[in-house]
Amino acid sequence: PLDDQSISPPVLKNTAFKFADNFFIVVYNTKLISKTDLPKKLADFGNPKHKGRFSVLPSIVMFSMALLVYDKEKVLDIYRSWGKNEPKVLTYNQATDRMILGEIWMVPFPNDYDYFRRKEAGDPVGMAVIQDLVPWNPLHMVVRTNAPHANAARLWALFNAGPEAQRIWEKEVKWMNFSYPRQSTRSAEVKKFIDDSGAKVVNWIENEETMKLMRWLFTSEEGKEYQKRLTSALREGR
């Protein structure tokens, strides 16, 4: 759709084309916790009643997106409260496996695929969002500068941003593109769920300011030091 700027956001200056959308949600075991008892905001995971009942990722990439909502010190304070609750450090697959076994009750920030994979297997899973932070990670295809077959590469990138390839991605890989909701009942379900929730969706390439913050965090020495502080905050209490 030519009027859908998310396919090639202005900040990317028409040099990249989206082929998948990943939204990072909360997946929980419906036999262990009700939706009404789930944390509603980031800071709620610091409530002592959730001690030992959730996981954090080995990487801080998803957690760092809280910087798009709160200032640097506030983010550290929130994650220190998480760390005091002794979360398990697990990957998405490990965490959802442990959740189904009942070792933990909920997993913050897996993507929608993790929910549908478990739901299709018949497991007791529910989907929720954190109101102040729904990380959105659109995946793009680009053409390398001085690519030996640049025109073929451009055609491939554009094909993957179109409806035919989207049907293949959805069927074979289970990835969704929210720019084509009519082709996928799954993407329409997730899009409606997030829209109806009123939660704040954020992504690094939203505008020039968010891009600037991303570059600071991942390329500057000051940003790398902050990453260490963030990791320490999430591990506190373990």
PDB file of N, CA and C in Angstrom, residues 32-105:
ATOM      1  N   LEU A  32      -1.941 -20.471  35.737  1.00  0.00           N
ATOM      2  CA  LEU A  32      -1.199 -20.011  36.909  1.00  0.00           C
ATOM      3  C   LEU A  32      -1.506 -18.569  37.293  1.00  0.00           C
ATOM      4  N   ILE A  33      -1.889 -17.758  36.320  1.00  0.00           N
ATOM      5  CA  ILE A  33      -2.173 -16.351  36.622  1.00  0.00           C
ATOM      6  C   ILE A  33      -3.269 -15.865  35.690  1.00  0.00           C
ATOM      7  N   SER A  34      -4.165 -15.054  36.230  1.00  0.00           N
ATOM      8  CA  SER A  34      -5.247 -14.505  35.406  1.00  0.00           C
ATOM      9  C   SER A  34      -4.771 -13.218  34.739  1.00  0.00           C
ATOM     10  N   LYS A  35      -5.451 -12.836  33.680  1.00  0.00           N
ATOM     11  CA  LYS A  35      -5.079 -11.627  32.965  1.00  0.00           C
ATOM     12  C   LYS A  35      -5.175 -10.400  33.857  1.00  0.00           C
ATOM     13  N   THR A  36      -6.147 -10.385  34.759  1.00  0.00           N
ATOM     14  CA  THR A  36      -6.322  -9.223  35.637  1.00  0.00           C
ATOM     15  C   THR A  36      -5.185  -9.080  36.648  1.00  0.00           C
ATOM     16  N   ASP A  37      -4.486 -10.176  36.953  1.00  0.00           N
ATOM     17  CA  ASP A  37      -3.392 -10.133  37.921  1.00  0.00           C
ATOM     18  C   ASP A  37      -2.034  -9.874  37.274  1.00  0.00           C
ATOM     19  N   LEU A  38      -1.997  -9.777  35.948  1.00  0.00           N
ATOM     20  CA  LEU A  38      -0.731  -9.546  35.253  1.00  0.00           C
ATOM     21  C   LEU A  38      -0.226  -8.123  35.503  1.00  0.00           C
ATOM     22  N   PRO A  39       1.092  -7.924  35.437  1.00  0.00           N
ATOM     23  CA  PRO A  39       1.618  -6.557  35.474  1.00  0.00           C
ATOM     24  C   PRO A  39       1.047  -5.744  34.321  1.00  0.00           C
ATOM     25  N   LYS A  40       0.656  -4.525  34.603  1.00  0.00           N
ATOM     26  CA  LYS A  40       0.086  -3.661  33.569  1.00  0.00           C
ATOM     27  C   LYS A  40       1.132  -2.722  32.973  1.00  0.00           C
ATOM     28  N   LYS A  41       2.115  -2.352  33.801  1.00  0.00           N
ATOM     29  CA  LYS A  41       3.173  -1.454  33.347  1.00  0.00           C
ATOM     30  C   LYS A  41       4.533  -2.057  33.683  1.00  0.00           C
ATOM     31  N   LEU A  42       5.573  -1.487  33.103  1.00  0.00           N
ATOM     32  CA  LEU A  42       6.925  -2.006  33.346  1.00  0.00           C
ATOM     33  C   LEU A  42       7.236  -2.100  34.832  1.00  0.00           C
ATOM     34  N   ALA A  43       6.923  -1.045  35.562  1.00  0.00           N
ATOM     35  CA  ALA A  43       7.274  -1.006  36.980  1.00  0.00           C
ATOM     36  C   ALA A  43       6.557  -2.079  37.789  1.00  0.00           C
ATOM     37  N   ASP A  44       5.436  -2.583  37.290  1.00  0.00           N
ATOM     38  CA  ASP A  44       4.661  -3.585  38.034  1.00  0.00           C
ATOM     39  C   ASP A  44       5.404  -4.907  38.195  1.00  0.00           C
ATOM     40  N   PHE A  45       6.340  -5.194  37.310  1.00  0.00           N
ATOM     41  CA  PHE A  45       7.123  -6.425  37.455  1.00  0.00           C
ATOM     42  C   PHE A  45       8.020  -6.367  38.699  1.00  0.00           C
ATOM     43  N   GLY A  46       8.183  -5.173  39.263  1.00  0.00           N
ATOM     44  CA  GLY A  46       8.962  -5.022  40.480  1.00  0.00           C
ATOM     45  C   GLY A  46       8.173  -5.305  41.737  1.00  0.00           C
ATOM     46  N   ASN A  47       6.886  -5.576  41.605  1.00  0.00           N
ATOM     47  CA  ASN A  47       6.059  -5.918  42.760  1.00  0.00           C
ATOM     48  C   ASN A  47       6.546  -7.244  43.348  1.00  0.00           C
ATOM     49  N   PRO A  48       6.812  -7.304  44.658  1.00  0.00           N
ATOM     50  CA  PRO A  48       7.317  -8.536  45.275  1.00  0.00           C
ATOM     51  C   PRO A  48       6.463  -9.777  45.023  1.00  0.00           C
ATOM     52  N   LYS A  49       5.171  -9.585  44.738  1.00  0.00           N
ATOM     53  CA  LYS A  49       4.308 -10.751  44.519  1.00  0.00           C
ATOM     54  C   LYS A  49       4.680 -11.516  43.249  1.00  0.00           C
ATOM     55  N   HIS A  50       5.478 -10.868  42.380  1.00  0.00           N
ATOM     56  CA  HIS A  50       5.900 -11.525  41.146  1.00  0.00           C
ATOM     57  C   HIS A  50       7.308 -12.120  41.249  1.00  0.00           C
ATOM     58  N   LYS A  51       7.840 -12.166  42.443  1.00  0.00           N
ATOM     59  CA  LYS A  51       9.211 -12.639  42.622  1.00  0.00           C
ATOM     60  C   LYS A  51       9.372 -14.075  42.115  1.00  0.00           C
ATOM     61  N   GLY A  52      10.369 -14.268  41.247  1.00  0.00           N
ATOM     62  CA  GLY A  52      10.690 -15.584  40.714  1.00  0.00           C
ATOM     63  C   GLY A  52       9.697 -16.122  39.711  1.00  0.00           C
ATOM     64  N   ARG A  53       8.739 -15.300  39.270  1.00  0.00           N
ATOM     65  CA  ARG A  53       7.668 -15.811  38.421  1.00  0.00           C
ATOM     66  C   ARG A  53       7.759 -15.368  36.966  1.00  0.00           C
ATOM     67  N   PHE A  54       8.848 -14.680  36.601  1.00  0.00           N
ATOM     68  CA  PHE A  54       8.995 -14.247  35.216  1.00  0.00           C
ATOM     69  C   PHE A  54      10.467 -14.334  34.812  1.00  0.00           C
ATOM     70  N   SER A  55      10.734 -14.063  33.559  1.00  0.00           N
ATOM     71  CA  SER A  55      12.089 -14.201  33.027  1.00  0.00           C
ATOM     72  C   SER A  55      12.550 -12.887  32.405  1.00  0.00           C
ATOM     73  N   VAL A  56      13.855 -12.790  32.206  1.00  0.00           N
ATOM     74  CA  VAL A  56      14.434 -11.711  31.407  1.00  0.00           C
ATOM     75  C   VAL A  56      15.348 -12.333  30.372  1.00  0.00           C
ATOM     76  N   LEU A  57      15.570 -11.615  29.298  1.00  0.00           N
ATOM     77  CA  LEU A  57      16.411 -12.114  28.215  1.00  0.00           C
ATOM     78  C   LEU A  57      17.888 -11.941  28.536  1.00  0.00           C
ATOM     79  N   PRO A  58      18.769 -12.769  27.944  1.00  0.00           N
ATOM     80  CA  PRO A  58      20.209 -12.568  28.114  1.00  0.00           C
ATOM     81  C   PRO A  58      20.666 -11.236  27.522  1.00  0.00           C
ATOM     82  N   SER A  59      19.978 -10.759  26.489  1.00  0.00           N
ATOM     83  CA  SER A  59      20.309  -9.505  25.821  1.00  0.00           C
ATOM     84  C   SER A  59      19.445  -8.373  26.349  1.00  0.00           C
ATOM     85  N   ILE A  60      19.971  -7.142  26.298  1.00  0.00           N
ATOM     86  CA  ILE A  60      19.201  -5.992  26.780  1.00  0.00           C
ATOM     87  C   ILE A  60      18.506  -5.251  25.634  1.00  0.00           C
ATOM     88  N   VAL A  61      18.543  -5.810  24.414  1.00  0.00           N
ATOM     89  CA  VAL A  61      18.028  -5.080  23.252  1.00  0.00           C
ATOM     90  C   VAL A  61      16.570  -4.671  23.442  1.00  0.00           C
ATOM     91  N   MET A  62      15.698  -5.614  23.823  1.00  0.00           N
ATOM     92  CA  MET A  62      14.287  -5.273  24.007  1.00  0.00           C
ATOM     93  C   MET A  62      14.081  -4.357  25.208  1.00  0.00           C
ATOM     94  N   PHE A  63      14.760  -4.669  26.317  1.00  0.00           N
ATOM     95  CA  PHE A  63      14.580  -3.881  27.536  1.00  0.00           C
ATOM     96  C   PHE A  63      15.044  -2.440  27.354  1.00  0.00           C
ATOM     97  N   SER A  64      16.064  -2.248  26.509  1.00  0.00           N
ATOM     98  CA  SER A  64      16.587  -0.897  26.311  1.00  0.00           C
ATOM     99  C   SER A  64      15.584   0.013  25.621  1.00  0.00           C
ATOM    100  N   MET A  65      14.566  -0.553  24.971  1.00  0.00           N
ATOM    101  CA  MET A  65      13.585   0.283  24.291  1.00  0.00           C
ATOM    102  C   MET A  65      12.728   1.082  25.271  1.00  0.00           C
ATOM    103  N   ALA A  66      12.847   0.782  26.557  1.00  0.00           N
ATOM    104  CA  ALA A  66      12.183   1.613  27.562  1.00  0.00           C
ATOM    105  C   ALA A  66      12.720   3.042  27.531  1.00  0.00           C
ATOM    106  N   LEU A  67      13.910   3.228  26.961  1.00  0.00           N
ATOM    107  CA  LEU A  67      14.477   4.570  26.821  1.00  0.00           C
ATOM    108  C   LEU A  67      13.645   5.445  25.891  1.00  0.00           C
ATOM    109  N   LEU A  68      12.809   4.824  25.086  1.00  0.00           N
ATOM    110  CA  LEU A  68      11.923   5.586  24.202  1.00  0.00           C
ATOM    111  C   LEU A  68      10.694   6.100  24.944  1.00  0.00           C
ATOM    112  N   VAL A  69      10.560   5.701  26.211  1.00  0.00           N
ATOM    113  CA  VAL A  69       9.410   6.106  27.014  1.00  0.00           C
ATOM    114  C   VAL A  69       9.833   6.899  28.245  1.00  0.00           C
ATOM    115  N   TYR A  70      10.929   6.461  28.915  1.00  0.00           N
ATOM    116  CA  TYR A  70      11.374   7.083  30.162  1.00  0.00           C
ATOM    117  C   TYR A  70      12.813   7.565  30.046  1.00  0.00           C
ATOM    118  N   ASP A  71      13.206   8.441  30.969  1.00  0.00           N
ATOM    119  CA  ASP A  71      14.589   8.908  30.948  1.00  0.00           C
ATOM    120  C   ASP A  71      15.511   7.812  31.474  1.00  0.00           C
ATOM    121  N   LYS A  72      16.819   8.012  31.286  1.00  0.00           N
ATOM    122  CA  LYS A  72      17.806   6.952  31.537  1.00  0.00           C
ATOM    123  C   LYS A  72      17.792   6.461  32.980  1.00  0.00           C
ATOM    124  N   GLU A  73      17.706   7.362  33.941  1.00  0.00           N
ATOM    125  CA  GLU A  73      17.738   6.938  35.340  1.00  0.00           C
ATOM    126  C   GLU A  73      16.446   6.242  35.758  1.00  0.00           C
ATOM    127  N   LYS A  74      15.323   6.699  35.219  1.00  0.00           N
ATOM    128  CA  LYS A  74      14.047   6.052  35.517  1.00  0.00           C
ATOM    129  C   LYS A  74      14.053   4.605  35.011  1.00  0.00           C
ATOM    130  N   VAL A  75      14.611   4.396  33.821  1.00  0.00           N
ATOM    131  CA  VAL A  75      14.699   3.041  33.265  1.00  0.00           C
ATOM    132  C   VAL A  75      15.526   2.144  34.181  1.00  0.00           C
ATOM    133  N   LEU A  76      16.653   2.655  34.672  1.00  0.00           N
ATOM    134  CA  LEU A  76      17.493   1.864  35.577  1.00  0.00           C
ATOM    135  C   LEU A  76      16.747   1.542  36.875  1.00  0.00           C
ATOM    136  N   ASP A  77      16.013   2.512  37.409  1.00  0.00           N
ATOM    137  CA  ASP A  77      15.248   2.272  38.639  1.00  0.00           C
ATOM    138  C   ASP A  77      14.201   1.175  38.434  1.00  0.00           C
ATOM    139  N   ILE A  78      13.519   1.219  37.289  1.00  0.00           N
ATOM    140  CA  ILE A  78      12.503   0.196  37.012  1.00  0.00           C
ATOM    141  C   ILE A  78      13.140  -1.184  36.954  1.00  0.00           C
ATOM    142  N   TYR A  79      14.248  -1.301  36.238  1.00  0.00           N
ATOM    143  CA  TYR A  79      14.845  -2.621  36.068  1.00  0.00           C
ATOM    144  C   TYR A  79      15.581  -3.112  37.313  1.00  0.00           C
ATOM    145  N   ARG A  80      15.987  -2.194  38.174  1.00  0.00           N
ATOM    146  CA  ARG A  80      16.518  -2.635  39.475  1.00  0.00           C
ATOM    147  C   ARG A  80      15.410  -3.330  40.283  1.00  0.00           C
ATOM    148  N   SER A  81      14.201  -2.800  40.176  1.00  0.00           N
ATOM    149  CA  SER A  81      13.091  -3.439  40.895  1.00  0.00           C
ATOM    150  C   SER A  81      12.800  -4.822  40.303  1.00  0.00           C
ATOM    151  N   TRP A  82      12.982  -4.973  39.003  1.00  0.00           N
ATOM    152  CA  TRP A  82      12.854  -6.296  38.383  1.00  0.00           C
ATOM    153  C   TRP A  82      13.922  -7.232  38.941  1.00  0.00           C
ATOM    154  N   GLY A  83      15.161  -6.734  38.975  1.00  0.00           N
ATOM    155  CA  GLY A  83      16.280  -7.566  39.416  1.00  0.00           C
ATOM    156  C   GLY A  83      16.097  -8.082  40.835  1.00  0.00           C
ATOM    157  N   LYS A  84      15.509  -7.262  41.697  1.00  0.00           N
ATOM    158  CA  LYS A  84      15.278  -7.694  43.080  1.00  0.00           C
ATOM    159  C   LYS A  84      14.263  -8.831  43.167  1.00  0.00           C
ATOM    160  N   ASN A  85      13.491  -9.017  42.114  1.00  0.00           N
ATOM    161  CA  ASN A  85      12.518 -10.107  42.076  1.00  0.00           C
ATOM    162  C   ASN A  85      13.097 -11.396  41.478  1.00  0.00           C
ATOM    163  N   GLU A  86      14.395 -11.399  41.270  1.00  0.00           N
ATOM    164  CA  GLU A  86      15.120 -12.600  40.861  1.00  0.00           C
ATOM    165  C   GLU A  86      14.524 -13.292  39.633  1.00  0.00           C
ATOM    166  N   PRO A  87      14.422 -12.561  38.519  1.00  0.00           N
ATOM    167  CA  PRO A  87      13.899 -13.191  37.307  1.00  0.00           C
ATOM    168  C   PRO A  87      14.896 -14.214  36.757  1.00  0.00           C
ATOM    169  N   LYS A  88      14.380 -15.216  36.069  1.00  0.00           N
ATOM    170  CA  LYS A  88      15.231 -16.214  35.422  1.00  0.00           C
ATOM    171  C   LYS A  88      15.770 -15.627  34.119  1.00  0.00           C
ATOM    172  N   VAL A  89      17.055 -15.825  33.831  1.00  0.00           N
ATOM    173  CA  VAL A  89      17.644 -15.339  32.588  1.00  0.00           C
ATOM    174  C   VAL A  89      17.513 -16.439  31.538  1.00  0.00           C
ATOM    175  N   LEU A  90      16.602 -16.240  30.581  1.00  0.00           N
ATOM    176  CA  LEU A  90      16.273 -17.279  29.613  1.00  0.00           C
ATOM    177  C   LEU A  90      16.006 -16.672  28.234  1.00  0.00           C
ATOM    178  N   THR A  91      16.262 -17.449  27.190  1.00  0.00           N
ATOM    179  CA  THR A  91      15.869 -17.034  25.847  1.00  0.00           C
ATOM    180  C   THR A  91      14.357 -17.172  25.710  1.00  0.00           C
ATOM    181  N   TYR A  92      13.811 -16.680  24.589  1.00  0.00           N
ATOM    182  CA  TYR A  92      12.372 -16.797  24.367  1.00  0.00           C
ATOM    183  C   TYR A  92      11.910 -18.250  24.454  1.00  0.00           C
ATOM    184  N   ASN A  93      12.581 -19.136  23.711  1.00  0.00           N
ATOM    185  CA  ASN A  93      12.150 -20.535  23.682  1.00  0.00           C
ATOM    186  C   ASN A  93      12.285 -21.195  25.045  1.00  0.00           C
ATOM    187  N   GLN A  94      13.403 -20.944  25.715  1.00  0.00           N
ATOM    188  CA  GLN A  94      13.597 -21.512  27.051  1.00  0.00           C
ATOM    189  C   GLN A  94      12.514 -21.018  28.011  1.00  0.00           C
ATOM    190  N   ALA A  95      12.234 -19.724  27.941  1.00  0.00           N
ATOM    191  CA  ALA A  95      11.272 -19.128  28.871  1.00  0.00           C
ATOM    192  C   ALA A  95       9.867 -19.673  28.649  1.00  0.00           C
ATOM    193  N   THR A  96       9.433 -19.757  27.378  1.00  0.00           N
ATOM    194  CA  THR A  96       8.086 -20.268  27.135  1.00  0.00           C
ATOM    195  C   THR A  96       7.994 -21.746  27.507  1.00  0.00           C
ATOM    196  N   ASP A  97       9.075 -22.489  27.307  1.00  0.00           N
ATOM    197  CA  ASP A  97       9.085 -23.894  27.739  1.00  0.00           C
ATOM    198  C   ASP A  97       8.913 -23.993  29.257  1.00  0.00           C
ATOM    199  N   ARG A  98       9.673 -23.198  29.997  1.00  0.00           N
ATOM    200  CA  ARG A  98       9.593 -23.227  31.461  1.00  0.00           C
ATOM    201  C   ARG A  98       8.218 -22.744  31.946  1.00  0.00           C
ATOM    202  N   MET A  99       7.651 -21.799  31.208  1.00  0.00           N
ATOM    203  CA  MET A  99       6.331 -21.293  31.588  1.00  0.00           C
ATOM    204  C   MET A  99       5.271 -22.387  31.450  1.00  0.00           C
ATOM    205  N   ILE A 100       5.318 -23.139  30.371  1.00  0.00           N
ATOM    206  CA  ILE A 100       4.361 -24.227  30.171  1.00  0.00           C
ATOM    207  C   ILE A 100       4.539 -25.295  31.245  1.00  0.00           C
ATOM    208  N   LEU A 101       5.773 -25.523  31.680  1.00  0.00           N
ATOM    209  CA  LEU A 101       6.036 -26.500  32.738  1.00  0.00           C
ATOM    210  C   LEU A 101       5.641 -25.991  34.117  1.00  0.00           C
ATOM    211  N   GLY A 102       5.355 -24.681  34.220  1.00  0.00           N
ATOM    212  CA  GLY A 102       4.922 -24.121  35.489  1.00  0.00           C
ATOM    213  C   GLY A 102       6.036 -23.584  36.355  1.00  0.00           C
ATOM    214  N   GLU A 103       7.273 -23.539  35.819  1.00  0.00           N
ATOM    215  CA  GLU A 103       8.396 -23.030  36.611  1.00  0.00           C
ATOM    216  C   GLU A 103       8.334 -21.512  36.750  1.00  0.00           C
ATOM    217  N   ILE A 104       7.827 -20.839  35.720  1.00  0.00           N
ATOM    218  CA  ILE A 104       7.549 -19.404  35.800  1.00  0.00           C
ATOM    219  C   ILE A 104       6.129 -19.191  35.294  1.00  0.00           C
ATOM    220  N   TRP A 105       5.578 -18.023  35.563  1.00  0.00           N
ATOM    221  CA  TRP A 105       4.181 -17.773  35.227  1.00  0.00           C
ATOM    222  C   TRP A 105       3.995 -16.953  33.963  1.00  0.00           C
TER     223      TRP A 105
END
